[in-house]
């Protein structure tokens, strides 16, 4: 999975522990859910942190929905659920890793 490097140029809010936005562990850094997308700090600025491509999460037996016990994160036109260190979104009868 490749992450795009797209700077978020007008990001005035400084994310950090307790800033009020959902933290999502993502490999070697933490993303913050804000305004329907994810941001990460990178070299003194904030980048959009979105995967490219389509990665299905195989063998996902749990059905995510409001109240399922996993944190819901608004993401564009859908909701991701934080589960097992990933964000999952329902897509065409399966879950994708986001």
Coordinates of N, CA and C in Angstrom, one line a residue:
X1 N 0.8 -1.2 0.0 CA 0.0 0.0 0.0 C 0.9 1.2 0.0
X2 N 0.7 2.1 -0.9 CA 1.4 3.3 -1.1 C 0.6 4.5 -0.5
X3 N 1.3 5.4 0.2 CA 0.7 6.6 0.7 C 1.0 7.8 -0.1
X4 N 0.1 8.5 -0.5 CA 0.3 9.7 -1.3 C 1.0 10.8 -0.5
X5 N 1.8 11.6 -1.1 CA 2.4 12.8 -0.4 C 1.7 14.0 -1.0
X6 N 0.7 14.4 -0.3 CA -0.1 15.6 -0.7 C -0.2 16.5 0.5
X7 N 0.6 17.6 0.4 CA 0.6 18.6 1.5 C -0.8 19.2 1.7
X8 N -1.1 19.4 2.9 CA -2.4 20.1 3.3 C -1.9 21.5 3.7
X9 N -1.9 22.5 2.7 CA -1.2 23.8 2.9 C -1.9 24.7 3.9
X10 N -3.2 24.7 4.2 CA -3.8 25.7 5.0 C -4.2 25.0 6.4
X11 N -3.4 24.1 6.9 CA -3.8 23.4 8.1 C -3.2 24.2 9.3
X12 N -4.1 25.0 9.9 CA -3.7 25.8 11.0 C -3.7 25.1 12.4
X13 N -4.5 24.0 12.5 CA -4.6 23.3 13.7 C -3.4 22.4 13.9
X14 N -2.8 22.4 15.1 CA -1.7 21.5 15.4 C -2.3 20.3 16.1
X15 N -2.2 19.1 15.5 CA -2.7 17.9 16.1 C -1.7 17.4 17.1
X16 N -2.2 16.6 18.0 CA -1.4 16.0 19.0 C -2.3 15.3 20.0
X17 N -1.7 14.6 20.9 CA -2.5 13.9 21.9 C -3.4 14.8 22.7
X18 N -4.7 14.5 22.7 CA -5.7 15.3 23.4 C -6.2 16.5 22.6
X19 N -5.9 16.6 21.3 CA -6.3 17.7 20.5 C -7.8 17.7 20.1
X20 N -8.5 16.5 20.4 CA -9.9 16.4 20.1 C -10.2 15.6 18.8
X21 N -9.2 15.3 18.0 CA -9.4 14.5 16.8 C -9.0 13.1 17.0
X22 N -9.6 12.2 16.3 CA -9.3 10.7 16.5 C -7.9 10.4 16.0
X23 N -7.1 9.7 16.8 CA -5.8 9.3 16.4 C -5.9 7.9 15.8
X24 N -5.2 7.7 14.7 CA -5.1 6.4 14.1 C -3.7 6.0 13.9
X25 N -3.2 4.9 14.5 CA -1.9 4.5 14.3 C -1.8 4.0 12.8
X26 N -0.7 4.4 12.1 CA -0.5 4.1 10.7 C 1.0 3.8 10.5
X27 N 1.4 2.6 10.6 CA 2.8 2.2 10.4 C 3.7 2.9 11.4
X28 N 4.6 3.8 10.9 CA 5.6 4.5 11.8 C 5.1 5.9 12.2
X29 N 3.8 6.2 12.1 CA 3.4 7.5 12.5 C 1.9 7.4 12.9
X30 N 1.4 8.5 13.4 CA 0.0 8.6 13.8 C -0.7 9.6 12.8
X31 N -1.9 9.2 12.3 CA -2.7 10.0 11.5 C -3.8 10.6 12.5
X32 N -4.3 11.8 12.1 CA -5.4 12.4 12.8 C -6.6 12.6 11.8
X33 N -7.8 12.1 12.2 CA -9.0 12.3 11.4 C -9.5 13.7 11.6
X34 N -9.7 14.4 10.5 CA -10.1 15.8 10.6 C -10.7 16.2 9.2
X35 N -11.9 16.7 9.3 CA -12.6 17.1 8.1 C -12.8 16.0 7.1
X36 N -13.0 14.8 7.5 CA -13.3 13.7 6.6 C -12.1 13.1 5.9
X37 N -10.9 13.5 6.3 CA -9.7 12.8 5.8 C -8.7 12.7 6.9
X38 N -7.5 12.1 6.6 CA -6.5 11.9 7.6 C -5.3 12.8 7.3
X39 N -4.7 13.3 8.4 CA -3.5 14.2 8.3 C -2.4 13.5 9.1
X40 N -1.2 13.7 8.6 CA 0.0 13.4 9.4 C 1.0 14.5 9.3
X41 N 1.8 14.6 10.4 CA 2.8 15.6 10.4 C 4.0 15.1 9.6
X42 N 4.6 15.9 8.8 CA 5.7 15.5 7.9 C 6.6 16.7 7.6
X43 N 7.8 16.7 8.1 CA 8.8 17.7 7.8 C 8.3 19.1 8.1
X44 N 7.6 19.3 9.2 CA 7.2 20.7 9.5 C 5.9 21.1 8.9
X45 N 5.2 20.2 8.2 CA 3.9 20.6 7.6 C 3.0 19.4 7.8
X46 N 1.7 19.5 7.3 CA 0.8 18.4 7.5 C 0.5 17.9 6.1
X47 N 0.5 16.6 5.9 CA 0.2 15.9 4.7 C -1.1 15.2 4.8
X48 N -1.8 15.0 3.7 CA -3.0 14.1 3.6 C -2.3 12.7 3.7
X49 N -2.9 11.8 4.4 CA -2.4 10.5 4.5 C -3.4 9.5 4.0
X50 N -3.5 9.3 2.7 CA -4.5 8.4 2.1 C -3.8 7.3 1.3
X51 N -4.2 6.1 1.5 CA -3.6 5.0 0.7 C -4.1 5.1 -0.8
X52 N -3.3 4.6 -1.7 CA -3.7 4.5 -3.1 C -4.0 3.0 -3.4
X53 N -4.7 2.8 -4.4 CA -5.0 1.4 -4.7 C -6.2 0.9 -3.9
X54 N -6.5 -0.4 -4.2 CA -7.6 -1.1 -3.5 C -7.0 -2.3 -2.8
X55 N -7.1 -2.4 -1.5 CA -6.6 -3.5 -0.7 C -7.7 -4.1 0.1
X56 N -8.2 -5.3 -0.3 CA -9.2 -5.9 0.4 C -8.7 -6.5 1.7
X57 N -9.4 -6.5 2.8 CA -9.0 -7.1 4.0 C -9.6 -8.5 4.1
X58 N -8.9 -9.5 3.8 CA -9.4 -10.9 3.8 C -9.7 -11.4 5.1
X59 N -10.7 -12.3 5.2 CA -11.1 -13.0 6.4 C -11.6 -12.1 7.5
X60 N -12.4 -11.1 7.1 CA -12.9 -10.2 8.1 C -14.3 -10.6 8.5
X61 N -14.5 -11.3 9.5 CA -15.7 -11.9 9.9 C -16.6 -11.0 10.7
X62 N -16.1 -9.9 11.3 CA -16.9 -9.0 12.1 C -17.6 -8.0 11.2
X63 N -18.8 -7.7 11.4 CA -19.6 -6.7 10.6 C -19.6 -5.4 11.4
X64 N -18.9 -4.4 10.8 CA -18.9 -3.1 11.5 C -20.2 -2.3 11.2
X65 N -20.6 -1.6 12.3 CA -21.8 -0.7 12.2 C -21.8 0.2 13.5
X66 N -22.6 1.2 13.5 CA -22.6 2.0 14.7 C -22.9 1.1 15.9
X67 N -22.1 1.3 17.0 CA -22.3 0.6 18.2 C -21.6 -0.8 18.2
X68 N -20.8 -1.1 17.2 CA -20.2 -2.4 17.2 C -19.0 -2.6 18.1
X69 N -18.6 -1.4 18.7 CA -17.4 -1.5 19.7 C -16.1 -1.0 19.1
X70 N -16.1 -0.7 17.8 CA -14.9 -0.1 17.2 C -15.1 1.4 16.9
X71 N -14.0 2.1 16.9 CA -14.2 3.6 16.7 C -14.5 3.9 15.3
X72 N -15.5 4.7 15.1 CA -15.9 5.1 13.7 C -15.2 6.4 13.4
X73 N -14.6 6.5 12.2 CA -13.9 7.6 11.7 C -14.5 8.1 10.4
X74 N -15.2 9.2 10.3 CA -15.7 9.7 9.0 C -14.5 9.9 8.0
X75 N -14.7 9.4 6.8 CA -13.7 9.4 5.8 C -14.3 9.6 4.4
X76 N -14.3 10.8 3.9 CA -14.9 11.2 2.7 C -16.4 10.9 2.7
X77 N -16.9 10.0 1.8 CA -18.3 9.7 1.7 C -18.7 8.4 2.4
X78 N -17.9 7.9 3.3 CA -18.2 6.7 4.1 C -17.6 6.8 5.5
X79 N -17.8 5.8 6.2 CA -17.2 5.7 7.6 C -16.2 4.5 7.6
X80 N -15.0 4.8 8.2 CA -14.1 3.7 8.4 C -14.2 3.3 9.9
X81 N -13.8 2.1 10.2 CA -13.8 1.6 11.6 C -12.4 1.2 11.9
X82 N -11.9 1.6 13.0 CA -10.5 1.3 13.5 C -10.6 -0.1 14.2
X83 N -9.8 -1.0 13.6 CA -9.9 -2.4 14.1 C -8.5 -3.1 13.8
X84 N -7.9 -3.7 14.8 CA -6.7 -4.5 14.6 C -5.6 -3.6 14.0
X85 N -5.5 -2.3 14.3 CA -4.5 -1.4 13.8 C -4.7 -0.9 12.4
X86 N -5.8 -1.1 11.9 CA -6.2 -0.6 10.5 C -7.5 0.1 10.5
X87 N -7.7 0.8 9.5 CA -9.1 1.4 9.3 C -9.7 0.5 8.2
X88 N -10.9 0.1 8.5 CA -11.6 -0.8 7.5 C -12.9 -0.1 7.1
X89 N -13.2 -0.3 5.8 CA -14.5 0.3 5.2 C -15.1 -0.8 4.4
X90 N -16.5 -0.9 4.6 CA -17.2 -1.8 3.8 C -17.2 -1.4 2.4
X91 N -17.0 -2.4 1.4 CA -17.0 -2.1 0.0 C -17.4 -3.3 -0.8
X92 N -18.4 -3.3 -1.5 CA -18.8 -4.4 -2.4 C -18.8 -5.8 -1.8
X93 N -19.4 -5.9 -0.6 CA -19.5 -7.1 0.1 C -18.3 -7.6 0.9
X94 N -17.3 -6.8 1.0 CA -16.1 -7.1 1.8 C -15.6 -5.8 2.4
X95 N -14.5 -5.9 3.2 CA -13.9 -4.8 3.9 C -12.6 -4.5 3.2
X96 N -12.3 -3.2 3.0 CA -11.1 -2.7 2.5 C -10.2 -2.1 3.6
X97 N -8.9 -2.3 3.5 CA -8.0 -1.6 4.4 C -7.8 -0.2 3.9
X98 N -7.9 0.8 4.8 CA -7.7 2.2 4.4 C -6.5 2.7 5.2

